[in-house]
């Protein structure tokens, strides 16, 4: 009698398929080499077609296979530029990290099934998600529109804000934070800002520079450490 | 719809769960780069708002572009290395499928070299392999891609440090709260046990990152098959509803 070789499978072991281990897949770092895999051309430009966000300088041109901008037209709202440095615990700017943004359109509606408020208009030209690598000097930068206000818990209204994710070498998991505007309507009673110790709120508030750019430095560690959120 | 109704709808926010026991800490001293990059202060717990429970669902084609599910057909010739199929499910914590969600993929070539100007260790590049791909889950949460098995590679963490063979995977999931970037490892790799990045995940949860060799996914005379399911943060079944006593 011979073995039914076709029916043989490898013996199971403690691994991804083990039902006793079922649960959230743990996070791992993006590492230093994500540039040819994640930030597409125009990923950091939510307003028009450009190459903003990508780092094609870090690979041979025939190996840049990521997408180019899919922006279909000009979204409604005030066009803004948001930017800043990202620094480690010694104040060194980080040129090997990546930032993602997520925010509502100018009317205050998220382009998401989960935001079903039909009385607030969607914008066919605005998704609200962006991604950009830091440049050689450790600066992140997006072109987008200024978001409207969205509801908070209970009857509260949140001040205009942009949700940020920071990913990079040395970051075992995504760091989530927010950007508010220094002149934002409702900053004073924003339900999330209110949870932040007053002396740390400034780490979330972008200030308009003379050139018009809304600037927010992100400090991963140490003095003036940015407030990151547990979601 | 009246303003009052609109507010009522907005008030029912079903939060996603926070990270479970398998999440790595931000600071893991054996992984040296975390020393100056991990925040010193604990993250601030905030209630879920519309911002955290929404996400760019269904917009992957406008953002990242269409699927690129075969990493072996992107250049003139076939890449060197062992051809593999990786397949699995994207699920939430209640084991419900997450459909129509994008998985972005990047990896080293068979020799363990990345097509990246900052990767300069003396292993050969492969002109026929970039190592980037993208797949979308179907209505049942299934995905599948074709690639070659990546090689291990040395890195500067400590003397004679080697990363186990791995594939980088990036998922948005349905919401800002479900964002996940992870790495998939191979079951027969002794380097996992001594890798500081994999071991930032406490045991036994580290093994959630180890794919299973599967003869059923293997394609006869063509490619070895591996199963790897990805579990995103889930939501509790019952929405938390606040008292509507103000109208
Ligand atoms: Fe890697």
mmCIF file of N, CA and C in Angstrom, chain A residues 8-9 13-17 21-30 33-36 38 40 58-59 62-63 65 67 70 88-90 94-96 100 102 110 112-114 119 124 127 131 151 154-155 158 161 164-165 169-170 172-174 178 195 200 220-221 225 228-231, chain B residues 6 11 18-20 22 24-25 31 33-41 43-47 49 51-55 57-58 62-64 74-75 93 104 106-107 114-117 130 132 176 179-183 185 197 207-208 210 212 214-215 228-231 233 235 242 246:
data_model
loop_
_atom_site.group_PDB
_atom_site.id
_atom_site.type_symbol
_atom_site.label_atom_id
_atom_site.label_comp_id
_atom_site.label_asym_id
_atom_site.label_seq_id
_atom_site.Cartn_x
_atom_site.Cartn_y
_atom_site.Cartn_z
ATOM 1 N N UNK A 8 -1.287 14.684 0.996
ATOM 2 C CA UNK A 8 -0.401 15.094 2.087
ATOM 3 C C UNK A 8 -0.297 16.609 2.157
ATOM 4 N N UNK A 9 -0.309 17.129 3.362
ATOM 5 C CA UNK A 9 -0.027 18.546 3.567
ATOM 6 C C UNK A 9 1.018 18.631 4.667
ATOM 7 N N UNK A 13 1.607 24.298 12.326
ATOM 8 C CA UNK A 13 2.447 24.765 13.429
ATOM 9 C C UNK A 13 1.877 26.085 13.929
ATOM 10 N N UNK A 14 2.464 26.594 15.000
ATOM 11 C CA UNK A 14 2.004 27.862 15.538
ATOM 12 C C UNK A 14 2.386 28.960 14.542
ATOM 13 N N UNK A 15 1.396 29.405 13.783
ATOM 14 C CA UNK A 15 1.688 30.402 12.762
ATOM 15 C C UNK A 15 0.436 31.223 12.489
ATOM 16 N N UNK A 16 0.484 31.972 11.436
ATOM 17 C CA UNK A 16 -0.602 32.876 11.055
ATOM 18 C C UNK A 16 -1.963 32.194 10.953
ATOM 19 N N UNK A 17 -1.972 30.910 10.610
ATOM 20 C CA UNK A 17 -3.238 30.218 10.388
ATOM 21 C C UNK A 17 -3.742 29.503 11.643
ATOM 22 N N UNK A 21 -4.239 31.723 17.816
ATOM 23 C CA UNK A 21 -3.523 33.002 17.754
ATOM 24 C C UNK A 21 -4.349 34.100 17.101
ATOM 25 N N UNK A 22 -5.597 33.794 16.716
ATOM 26 C CA UNK A 22 -6.378 34.767 15.954
ATOM 27 C C UNK A 22 -6.495 36.101 16.694
ATOM 28 N N UNK A 23 -6.219 37.179 16.018
ATOM 29 C CA UNK A 23 -6.306 38.521 16.595
ATOM 30 C C UNK A 23 -5.628 39.497 15.659
ATOM 31 N N UNK A 24 -5.534 40.746 16.091
ATOM 32 C CA UNK A 24 -4.968 41.799 15.248
ATOM 33 C C UNK A 24 -3.576 41.417 14.735
ATOM 34 N N UNK A 25 -3.372 41.578 13.449
ATOM 35 C CA UNK A 25 -2.043 41.377 12.890
ATOM 36 C C UNK A 25 -1.130 42.473 13.439
ATOM 37 N N UNK A 26 -0.018 42.087 14.082
ATOM 38 C CA UNK A 26 0.840 43.114 14.685
ATOM 39 C C UNK A 26 1.483 44.018 13.635
ATOM 40 N N UNK A 27 1.708 45.252 14.047
ATOM 41 C CA UNK A 27 2.356 46.237 13.185
ATOM 42 C C UNK A 27 3.858 45.971 13.116
ATOM 43 N N UNK A 28 4.449 46.324 11.968
ATOM 44 C CA UNK A 28 5.902 46.305 11.818
ATOM 45 C C UNK A 28 6.319 47.592 11.098
ATOM 46 N N UNK A 29 7.577 47.950 11.232
ATOM 47 C CA UNK A 29 8.044 49.188 10.610
ATOM 48 C C UNK A 29 7.960 49.122 9.077
ATOM 49 N N UNK A 30 7.799 50.282 8.436
ATOM 50 C CA UNK A 30 7.905 50.330 6.972
ATOM 51 C C UNK A 30 9.363 50.185 6.541
ATOM 52 N N UNK A 33 13.159 51.480 3.095
ATOM 53 C CA UNK A 33 13.135 51.316 1.638
ATOM 54 C C UNK A 33 11.727 51.364 1.041
ATOM 55 N N UNK A 34 10.810 52.062 1.706
ATOM 56 C CA UNK A 34 9.408 52.066 1.249
ATOM 57 C C UNK A 34 9.172 52.939 0.022
ATOM 58 N N UNK A 35 10.188 53.721 -0.374
ATOM 59 C CA UNK A 35 9.928 54.786 -1.359
ATOM 60 C C UNK A 35 9.492 54.273 -2.725
ATOM 61 N N UNK A 36 9.927 53.076 -3.129
ATOM 62 C CA UNK A 36 9.487 52.564 -4.424
ATOM 63 C C UNK A 36 8.179 51.767 -4.292
ATOM 64 N N UNK A 38 5.418 52.817 -1.844
ATOM 65 C CA UNK A 38 4.258 53.498 -1.254
ATOM 66 C C UNK A 38 3.944 54.904 -1.791
ATOM 67 N N UNK A 40 3.213 57.566 -4.152
ATOM 68 C CA UNK A 40 3.064 57.762 -5.598
ATOM 69 C C UNK A 40 3.223 59.238 -5.952
ATOM 70 N N UNK A 58 15.224 58.167 -5.567
ATOM 71 C CA UNK A 58 15.797 57.084 -4.765
ATOM 72 C C UNK A 58 15.773 55.721 -5.454
ATOM 73 N N UNK A 59 15.490 55.728 -6.786
ATOM 74 C CA UNK A 59 15.492 54.437 -7.498
ATOM 75 C C UNK A 59 15.693 54.709 -8.982
ATOM 76 N N UNK A 62 13.278 53.224 -14.350
ATOM 77 C CA UNK A 62 12.484 52.088 -14.851
ATOM 78 C C UNK A 62 11.883 51.267 -13.708
ATOM 79 N N UNK A 63 12.274 51.581 -12.482
ATOM 80 C CA UNK A 63 11.701 50.875 -11.334
ATOM 81 C C UNK A 63 10.744 51.741 -10.530
ATOM 82 N N UNK A 65 7.344 52.262 -10.402
ATOM 83 C CA UNK A 65 6.140 51.672 -10.995
ATOM 84 C C UNK A 65 4.875 52.150 -10.294
ATOM 85 N N UNK A 67 1.834 54.801 -9.042
ATOM 86 C CA UNK A 67 0.886 55.585 -9.826
ATOM 87 C C UNK A 67 1.332 57.041 -9.942
ATOM 88 N N UNK A 70 -4.051 61.019 -9.528
ATOM 89 C CA UNK A 70 -5.386 60.707 -10.020
ATOM 90 C C UNK A 70 -6.377 61.833 -9.766
ATOM 91 N N UNK A 88 13.940 63.643 15.319
ATOM 92 C CA UNK A 88 14.074 62.607 16.340
ATOM 93 C C UNK A 88 14.461 63.243 17.678
ATOM 94 N N UNK A 89 14.789 62.418 18.671
ATOM 95 C CA UNK A 89 15.067 62.898 20.013
ATOM 96 C C UNK A 89 16.323 63.735 20.148
ATOM 97 N N UNK A 90 17.154 63.758 19.085
ATOM 98 C CA UNK A 90 18.335 64.631 19.107
ATOM 99 C C UNK A 90 18.160 65.839 18.205
ATOM 100 N N UNK A 94 14.453 63.999 9.799
ATOM 101 C CA UNK A 94 14.380 62.620 9.309
ATOM 102 C C UNK A 94 13.958 62.587 7.841
ATOM 103 N N UNK A 95 14.904 62.163 6.990
ATOM 104 C CA UNK A 95 14.606 62.126 5.554
ATOM 105 C C UNK A 95 14.145 60.745 5.090
ATOM 106 N N UNK A 96 13.829 59.866 6.035
ATOM 107 C CA UNK A 96 13.402 58.509 5.649
ATOM 108 C C UNK A 96 12.080 58.134 6.312
ATOM 109 N N UNK A 100 0.997 60.580 6.174
ATOM 110 C CA UNK A 100 -0.287 60.469 5.469
ATOM 111 C C UNK A 100 -1.282 61.419 6.124
ATOM 112 N N UNK A 102 -5.573 62.636 6.311
ATOM 113 C CA UNK A 102 -6.967 62.282 6.091
ATOM 114 C C UNK A 102 -7.819 63.423 6.624
ATOM 115 N N UNK A 110 -16.699 63.822 5.049
ATOM 116 C CA UNK A 110 -15.673 62.851 4.692
ATOM 117 C C UNK A 110 -16.125 62.027 3.486
ATOM 118 N N UNK A 112 -16.387 59.049 2.568
ATOM 119 C CA UNK A 112 -16.334 57.720 3.159
ATOM 120 C C UNK A 112 -17.760 57.237 3.379
ATOM 121 N N UNK A 113 -18.003 55.954 3.129
ATOM 122 C CA UNK A 113 -19.331 55.372 3.372
ATOM 123 C C UNK A 113 -19.830 55.675 4.777
ATOM 124 N N UNK A 114 -18.880 55.732 5.702
ATOM 125 C CA UNK A 114 -19.241 55.856 7.102
ATOM 126 C C UNK A 114 -19.817 57.235 7.439
ATOM 127 N N UNK A 119 -26.950 65.639 3.746
ATOM 128 C CA UNK A 119 -27.213 67.072 3.614
ATOM 129 C C UNK A 119 -25.925 67.897 3.544
ATOM 130 N N UNK A 124 -16.889 65.799 -5.797
ATOM 131 C CA UNK A 124 -16.430 64.711 -6.684
ATOM 132 C C UNK A 124 -14.926 64.748 -6.954
ATOM 133 N N UNK A 127 -10.910 63.408 -2.444
ATOM 134 C CA UNK A 127 -10.943 62.172 -1.651
ATOM 135 C C UNK A 127 -10.571 62.471 -0.205
ATOM 136 N N UNK A 131 -0.525 61.106 0.773
ATOM 137 C CA UNK A 131 0.665 60.421 1.286
ATOM 138 C C UNK A 131 1.905 61.072 0.689
ATOM 139 N N UNK A 151 -18.659 66.951 12.998
ATOM 140 C CA UNK A 151 -19.163 66.730 14.361
ATOM 141 C C UNK A 151 -18.173 65.982 15.241
ATOM 142 N N UNK A 154 -21.198 63.659 21.038
ATOM 143 C CA UNK A 154 -22.375 64.360 21.541
ATOM 144 C C UNK A 154 -22.799 65.454 20.586
ATOM 145 N N UNK A 155 -23.081 66.622 21.115
ATOM 146 C CA UNK A 155 -23.499 67.736 20.266
ATOM 147 C C UNK A 155 -22.349 68.655 19.898
ATOM 148 N N UNK A 158 -16.241 69.735 15.961
ATOM 149 C CA UNK A 158 -14.785 69.806 16.028
ATOM 150 C C UNK A 158 -14.281 71.007 15.229
ATOM 151 N N UNK A 161 -9.583 70.308 11.254
ATOM 152 C CA UNK A 161 -8.347 69.589 11.564
ATOM 153 C C UNK A 161 -8.042 68.562 10.490
ATOM 154 N N UNK A 164 -3.204 63.011 10.913
ATOM 155 C CA UNK A 164 -1.900 62.664 10.352
ATOM 156 C C UNK A 164 -1.447 61.299 10.863
ATOM 157 N N UNK A 165 -0.827 60.542 9.970
ATOM 158 C CA UNK A 165 -0.115 59.320 10.364
ATOM 159 C C UNK A 165 1.352 59.509 10.025
ATOM 160 N N UNK A 169 11.255 54.298 9.251
ATOM 161 C CA UNK A 169 12.274 53.454 9.848
ATOM 162 C C UNK A 169 12.326 53.771 11.338
ATOM 163 N N UNK A 170 12.436 52.751 12.175
ATOM 164 C CA UNK A 170 12.504 52.988 13.613
ATOM 165 C C UNK A 170 11.152 53.192 14.270
ATOM 166 N N UNK A 172 7.921 51.286 14.964
ATOM 167 C CA UNK A 172 7.332 49.949 14.887
ATOM 168 C C UNK A 172 5.854 50.000 14.586
ATOM 169 N N UNK A 173 5.225 51.149 14.879
ATOM 170 C CA UNK A 173 3.823 51.299 14.527
ATOM 171 C C UNK A 173 3.534 52.744 14.137
ATOM 172 N N UNK A 174 2.467 52.925 13.416
ATOM 173 C CA UNK A 174 2.035 54.233 12.967
ATOM 174 C C UNK A 174 1.817 55.162 14.163
ATOM 175 N N UNK A 178 -2.738 65.020 14.961
ATOM 176 C CA UNK A 178 -3.628 65.914 14.235
ATOM 177 C C UNK A 178 -2.952 67.244 13.996
ATOM 178 N N UNK A 195 -8.816 67.567 25.493
ATOM 179 C CA UNK A 195 -8.243 66.436 26.237
ATOM 180 C C UNK A 195 -6.719 66.525 26.345
ATOM 181 N N UNK A 200 0.766 71.302 26.076
ATOM 182 C CA UNK A 200 1.193 70.506 24.916
ATOM 183 C C UNK A 200 0.351 70.781 23.658
ATOM 184 N N UNK A 220 9.311 63.653 17.343
ATOM 185 C CA UNK A 220 8.957 62.288 17.746
ATOM 186 C C UNK A 220 9.263 62.034 19.220
ATOM 187 N N UNK A 221 10.234 62.763 19.752
ATOM 188 C CA UNK A 221 10.716 62.414 21.104
ATOM 189 C C UNK A 221 11.374 63.601 21.783
ATOM 190 N N UNK A 225 7.775 67.299 22.510
ATOM 191 C CA UNK A 225 7.312 66.084 21.835
ATOM 192 C C UNK A 225 5.857 66.247 21.381
ATOM 193 N N UNK A 228 0.779 62.365 20.421
ATOM 194 C CA UNK A 228 0.273 61.286 19.570
ATOM 195 C C UNK A 228 -0.911 60.634 20.263
ATOM 196 N N UNK A 229 -1.813 60.081 19.449
ATOM 197 C CA UNK A 229 -3.078 59.582 19.990
ATOM 198 C C UNK A 229 -3.146 58.062 19.989
ATOM 199 N N UNK A 230 -3.796 57.544 21.007
ATOM 200 C CA UNK A 230 -4.165 56.132 21.066
ATOM 201 C C UNK A 230 -5.592 56.057 20.541
ATOM 202 N N UNK A 231 -5.766 55.443 19.350
ATOM 203 C CA UNK A 231 -7.091 55.428 18.724
ATOM 204 C C UNK A 231 -7.848 54.158 19.096
ATOM 205 N N UNK B 6 -29.623 65.204 11.439
ATOM 206 C CA UNK B 6 -28.231 65.109 11.035
ATOM 207 C C UNK B 6 -27.329 64.947 12.246
ATOM 208 N N UNK B 11 -24.010 61.403 15.915
ATOM 209 C CA UNK B 11 -23.652 61.082 17.294
ATOM 210 C C UNK B 11 -23.443 59.602 17.534
ATOM 211 N N UNK B 18 -9.081 49.264 20.479
ATOM 212 C CA UNK B 18 -7.690 49.697 20.577
ATOM 213 C C UNK B 18 -6.789 48.487 20.329
ATOM 214 N N UNK B 19 -5.471 48.724 20.270
ATOM 215 C CA UNK B 19 -4.559 47.636 19.911
ATOM 216 C C UNK B 19 -4.626 46.510 20.945
ATOM 217 N N UNK B 20 -4.373 45.287 20.501
ATOM 218 C CA UNK B 20 -4.446 44.147 21.408
ATOM 219 C C UNK B 20 -3.053 43.764 21.906
ATOM 220 N N UNK B 22 -0.909 41.781 21.099
ATOM 221 C CA UNK B 22 0.140 41.468 20.130
ATOM 222 C C UNK B 22 0.827 42.685 19.543
ATOM 223 N N UNK B 24 3.334 45.627 19.040
ATOM 224 C CA UNK B 24 4.665 45.929 19.575
ATOM 225 C C UNK B 24 4.646 47.265 20.303
ATOM 226 N N UNK B 25 5.586 47.469 21.247
ATOM 227 C CA UNK B 25 5.722 48.803 21.836
ATOM 228 C C UNK B 25 6.407 49.713 20.821
ATOM 229 N N UNK B 31 15.934 46.933 18.783
ATOM 230 C CA UNK B 31 15.831 47.557 17.460
ATOM 231 C C UNK B 31 16.302 48.993 17.647
ATOM 232 N N UNK B 33 17.061 51.692 16.100
ATOM 233 C CA UNK B 33 16.485 52.930 15.555
ATOM 234 C C UNK B 33 15.284 53.423 16.345
ATOM 235 N N UNK B 34 14.717 52.569 17.207
ATOM 236 C CA UNK B 34 13.572 53.050 17.991
ATOM 237 C C UNK B 34 14.035 53.960 19.130
ATOM 238 N N UNK B 35 15.327 53.897 19.489
ATOM 239 C CA UNK B 35 15.810 54.611 20.679
ATOM 240 C C UNK B 35 15.592 56.112 20.597
ATOM 241 N N UNK B 36 15.830 56.691 19.431
ATOM 242 C CA UNK B 36 15.678 58.143 19.296
ATOM 243 C C UNK B 36 14.377 58.523 18.591
ATOM 244 N N UNK B 37 13.592 57.536 18.213
ATOM 245 C CA UNK B 37 12.387 57.850 17.444
ATOM 246 C C UNK B 37 11.094 57.521 18.195
ATOM 247 N N UNK B 38 11.152 56.631 19.168
ATOM 248 C CA UNK B 38 9.935 56.294 19.905
ATOM 249 C C UNK B 38 9.563 57.443 20.833
ATOM 250 N N UNK B 39 8.298 57.875 20.812
ATOM 251 C CA UNK B 39 7.886 58.916 21.762
ATOM 252 C C UNK B 39 8.136 58.456 23.190
ATOM 253 N N UNK B 40 8.533 59.415 24.050
ATOM 254 C CA UNK B 40 8.769 59.085 25.456
ATOM 255 C C UNK B 40 7.449 59.053 26.226
ATOM 256 N N UNK B 41 6.495 59.867 25.781
ATOM 257 C CA UNK B 41 5.233 59.978 26.506
ATOM 258 C C UNK B 41 4.220 58.998 25.930
ATOM 259 N N UNK B 43 0.877 57.518 24.385
ATOM 260 C CA UNK B 43 -0.114 58.145 23.509
ATOM 261 C C UNK B 43 -1.386 58.481 24.287
ATOM 262 N N UNK B 44 -2.031 59.555 23.874
ATOM 263 C CA UNK B 44 -3.213 60.054 24.576
ATOM 264 C C UNK B 44 -4.461 59.367 24.003
ATOM 265 N N UNK B 45 -5.186 58.664 24.861
ATOM 266 C CA UNK B 45 -6.401 57.987 24.394
ATOM 267 C C UNK B 45 -7.484 59.034 24.105
ATOM 268 N N UNK B 46 -8.060 58.975 22.914
ATOM 269 C CA UNK B 46 -9.151 59.896 22.575
ATOM 270 C C UNK B 46 -10.364 59.075 22.158
ATOM 271 N N UNK B 47 -11.565 59.638 22.350
ATOM 272 C CA UNK B 47 -12.752 58.928 21.883
ATOM 273 C C UNK B 47 -12.797 58.939 20.362
ATOM 274 N N UNK B 49 -14.074 59.740 16.912
ATOM 275 C CA UNK B 49 -14.981 60.697 16.274
ATOM 276 C C UNK B 49 -15.126 60.269 14.818
ATOM 277 N N UNK B 51 -13.758 61.445 12.407
ATOM 278 C CA UNK B 51 -12.421 61.467 11.791
ATOM 279 C C UNK B 51 -11.759 60.089 11.847
ATOM 280 N N UNK B 52 -11.892 59.398 12.981
ATOM 281 C CA UNK B 52 -11.182 58.132 13.159
ATOM 282 C C UNK B 52 -11.916 56.944 12.540
ATOM 283 N N UNK B 53 -13.248 57.042 12.407
ATOM 284 C CA UNK B 53 -13.995 55.877 11.907
ATOM 285 C C UNK B 53 -14.276 55.955 10.413
ATOM 286 N N UNK B 54 -13.867 57.057 9.775
ATOM 287 C CA UNK B 54 -13.983 57.156 8.318
ATOM 288 C C UNK B 54 -12.628 56.895 7.689
ATOM 289 N N UNK B 55 -12.643 56.640 6.388
ATOM 290 C CA UNK B 55 -11.401 56.416 5.652
ATOM 291 C C UNK B 55 -11.702 56.419 4.170
ATOM 292 N N UNK B 57 -12.438 54.723 1.715
ATOM 293 C CA UNK B 57 -12.881 53.427 1.197
ATOM 294 C C UNK B 57 -13.247 53.543 -0.291
ATOM 295 N N UNK B 58 -12.991 52.528 -1.033
ATOM 296 C CA UNK B 58 -13.310 52.429 -2.467
ATOM 297 C C UNK B 58 -12.524 53.417 -3.335
ATOM 298 N N UNK B 62 -8.303 55.523 -7.559
ATOM 299 C CA UNK B 62 -7.986 56.936 -7.796
ATOM 300 C C UNK B 62 -6.703 57.340 -7.103
ATOM 301 N N UNK B 63 -6.377 56.662 -6.029
ATOM 302 C CA UNK B 63 -5.192 57.025 -5.261
ATOM 303 C C UNK B 63 -3.986 56.213 -5.739
ATOM 304 N N UNK B 64 -3.944 54.950 -5.368
ATOM 305 C CA UNK B 64 -2.760 54.146 -5.675
ATOM 306 C C UNK B 64 -2.733 53.632 -7.104
ATOM 307 N N UNK B 74 6.650 42.420 -14.600
ATOM 308 C CA UNK B 74 6.720 43.883 -14.748
ATOM 309 C C UNK B 74 7.865 44.350 -15.648
ATOM 310 N N UNK B 75 8.703 43.406 -16.090
ATOM 311 C CA UNK B 75 9.842 43.797 -16.924
ATOM 312 C C UNK B 75 9.976 42.810 -18.073
ATOM 313 N N UNK B 93 -11.680 41.784 13.537
ATOM 314 C CA UNK B 93 -11.478 40.960 14.726
ATOM 315 C C UNK B 93 -12.624 40.011 15.011
ATOM 316 N N UNK B 104 -0.924 47.107 -0.275
ATOM 317 C CA UNK B 104 0.272 47.481 -1.028
ATOM 318 C C UNK B 104 1.422 46.599 -0.557
ATOM 319 N N UNK B 106 5.693 45.498 -0.957
ATOM 320 C CA UNK B 106 7.036 45.725 -1.497
ATOM 321 C C UNK B 106 8.018 44.787 -0.825
ATOM 322 N N UNK B 107 9.075 44.421 -1.528
ATOM 323 C CA UNK B 107 9.993 43.405 -1.020
ATOM 324 C C UNK B 107 11.333 43.455 -1.741
ATOM 325 N N UNK B 114 17.198 45.390 -2.315
ATOM 326 C CA UNK B 114 16.094 46.284 -2.686
ATOM 327 C C UNK B 114 16.519 47.185 -3.837
ATOM 328 N N UNK B 115 15.557 47.513 -4.689
ATOM 329 C CA UNK B 115 15.800 48.433 -5.794
ATOM 330 C C UNK B 115 15.692 49.859 -5.242
ATOM 331 N N UNK B 116 16.622 50.220 -4.393
ATOM 332 C CA UNK B 116 16.551 51.500 -3.687
ATOM 333 C C UNK B 116 17.983 52.003 -3.565
ATOM 334 N N UNK B 117 18.184 53.277 -3.858
ATOM 335 C CA UNK B 117 19.563 53.776 -3.927
ATOM 336 C C UNK B 117 20.261 53.741 -2.578
ATOM 337 N N UNK B 130 11.315 44.588 -9.679
ATOM 338 C CA UNK B 130 11.240 45.810 -8.878
ATOM 339 C C UNK B 130 10.846 45.460 -7.455
ATOM 340 N N UNK B 132 7.487 45.568 -6.296
ATOM 341 C CA UNK B 132 6.350 46.351 -5.819
ATOM 342 C C UNK B 132 5.066 45.801 -6.436
ATOM 343 N N UNK B 176 -9.531 55.461 9.257
ATOM 344 C CA UNK B 176 -8.241 55.987 9.718
ATOM 345 C C UNK B 176 -7.709 55.121 10.865
ATOM 346 N N UNK B 179 -5.539 51.675 9.987
ATOM 347 C CA UNK B 179 -4.284 51.699 9.220
ATOM 348 C C UNK B 179 -3.302 50.686 9.791
ATOM 349 N N UNK B 180 -2.702 49.893 8.887
ATOM 350 C CA UNK B 180 -1.753 48.865 9.334
ATOM 351 C C UNK B 180 -0.637 48.697 8.313
ATOM 352 N N UNK B 181 0.588 48.720 8.794
ATOM 353 C CA UNK B 181 1.726 48.302 7.970
ATOM 354 C C UNK B 181 2.397 47.159 8.721
ATOM 355 N N UNK B 182 2.666 46.067 8.009
ATOM 356 C CA UNK B 182 3.247 44.913 8.686
ATOM 357 C C UNK B 182 4.249 44.217 7.769
ATOM 358 N N UNK B 183 4.797 43.113 8.229
ATOM 359 C CA UNK B 183 5.711 42.311 7.426
ATOM 360 C C UNK B 183 5.319 40.853 7.581
ATOM 361 N N UNK B 185 6.484 36.925 7.274
ATOM 362 C CA UNK B 185 7.691 36.095 7.296
ATOM 363 C C UNK B 185 7.386 34.685 6.795
ATOM 364 N N UNK B 197 13.312 43.138 15.000
ATOM 365 C CA UNK B 197 12.062 43.764 14.546
ATOM 366 C C UNK B 197 10.895 42.790 14.738
ATOM 367 N N UNK B 207 4.158 34.984 16.106
ATOM 368 C CA UNK B 207 3.872 33.948 15.105
ATOM 369 C C UNK B 207 2.676 34.288 14.210
ATOM 370 N N UNK B 208 1.909 35.324 14.596
ATOM 371 C CA UNK B 208 0.858 35.803 13.682
ATOM 372 C C UNK B 208 1.451 36.346 12.385
ATOM 373 N N UNK B 210 3.932 34.935 10.755
ATOM 374 C CA UNK B 210 4.588 33.861 10.006
ATOM 375 C C UNK B 210 3.565 33.146 9.129
ATOM 376 N N UNK B 212 1.911 30.404 6.515
ATOM 377 C CA UNK B 212 1.915 28.937 6.506
ATOM 378 C C UNK B 212 2.120 28.442 5.071
ATOM 379 N N UNK B 214 1.369 26.094 2.216
ATOM 380 C CA UNK B 214 0.107 25.409 1.970
ATOM 381 C C UNK B 214 0.109 24.745 0.597
ATOM 382 N N UNK B 215 0.002 23.434 0.615
ATOM 383 C CA UNK B 215 0.048 22.697 -0.646
ATOM 384 C C UNK B 215 -1.176 23.054 -1.508
ATOM 385 N N UNK B 228 -1.578 33.619 4.232
ATOM 386 C CA UNK B 228 -1.345 34.671 5.218
ATOM 387 C C UNK B 228 -2.609 35.506 5.351
ATOM 388 N N UNK B 229 -3.297 35.393 6.468
ATOM 389 C CA UNK B 229 -4.493 36.203 6.716
ATOM 390 C C UNK B 229 -4.089 37.451 7.501
ATOM 391 N N UNK B 230 -4.749 38.533 7.210
ATOM 392 C CA UNK B 230 -4.451 39.796 7.880
ATOM 393 C C UNK B 230 -5.696 40.225 8.648
ATOM 394 N N UNK B 231 -5.524 40.478 9.939
ATOM 395 C CA UNK B 231 -6.658 40.834 10.795
ATOM 396 C C UNK B 231 -6.517 42.299 11.217
ATOM 397 N N UNK B 233 -8.126 45.874 13.045
ATOM 398 C CA UNK B 233 -8.941 46.229 14.207
ATOM 399 C C UNK B 233 -10.418 46.133 13.847
ATOM 400 N N UNK B 235 -14.756 46.331 15.262
ATOM 401 C CA UNK B 235 -15.638 47.187 16.055
ATOM 402 C C UNK B 235 -16.543 46.288 16.868
ATOM 403 N N UNK B 242 -25.692 57.637 22.935
ATOM 404 C CA UNK B 242 -25.806 58.577 24.031
ATOM 405 C C UNK B 242 -27.263 58.927 24.262
ATOM 406 N N UNK B 246 -31.926 66.101 24.763
ATOM 407 C CA UNK B 246 -31.830 67.547 24.584
ATOM 408 C C UNK B 246 -32.643 68.035 23.376
#
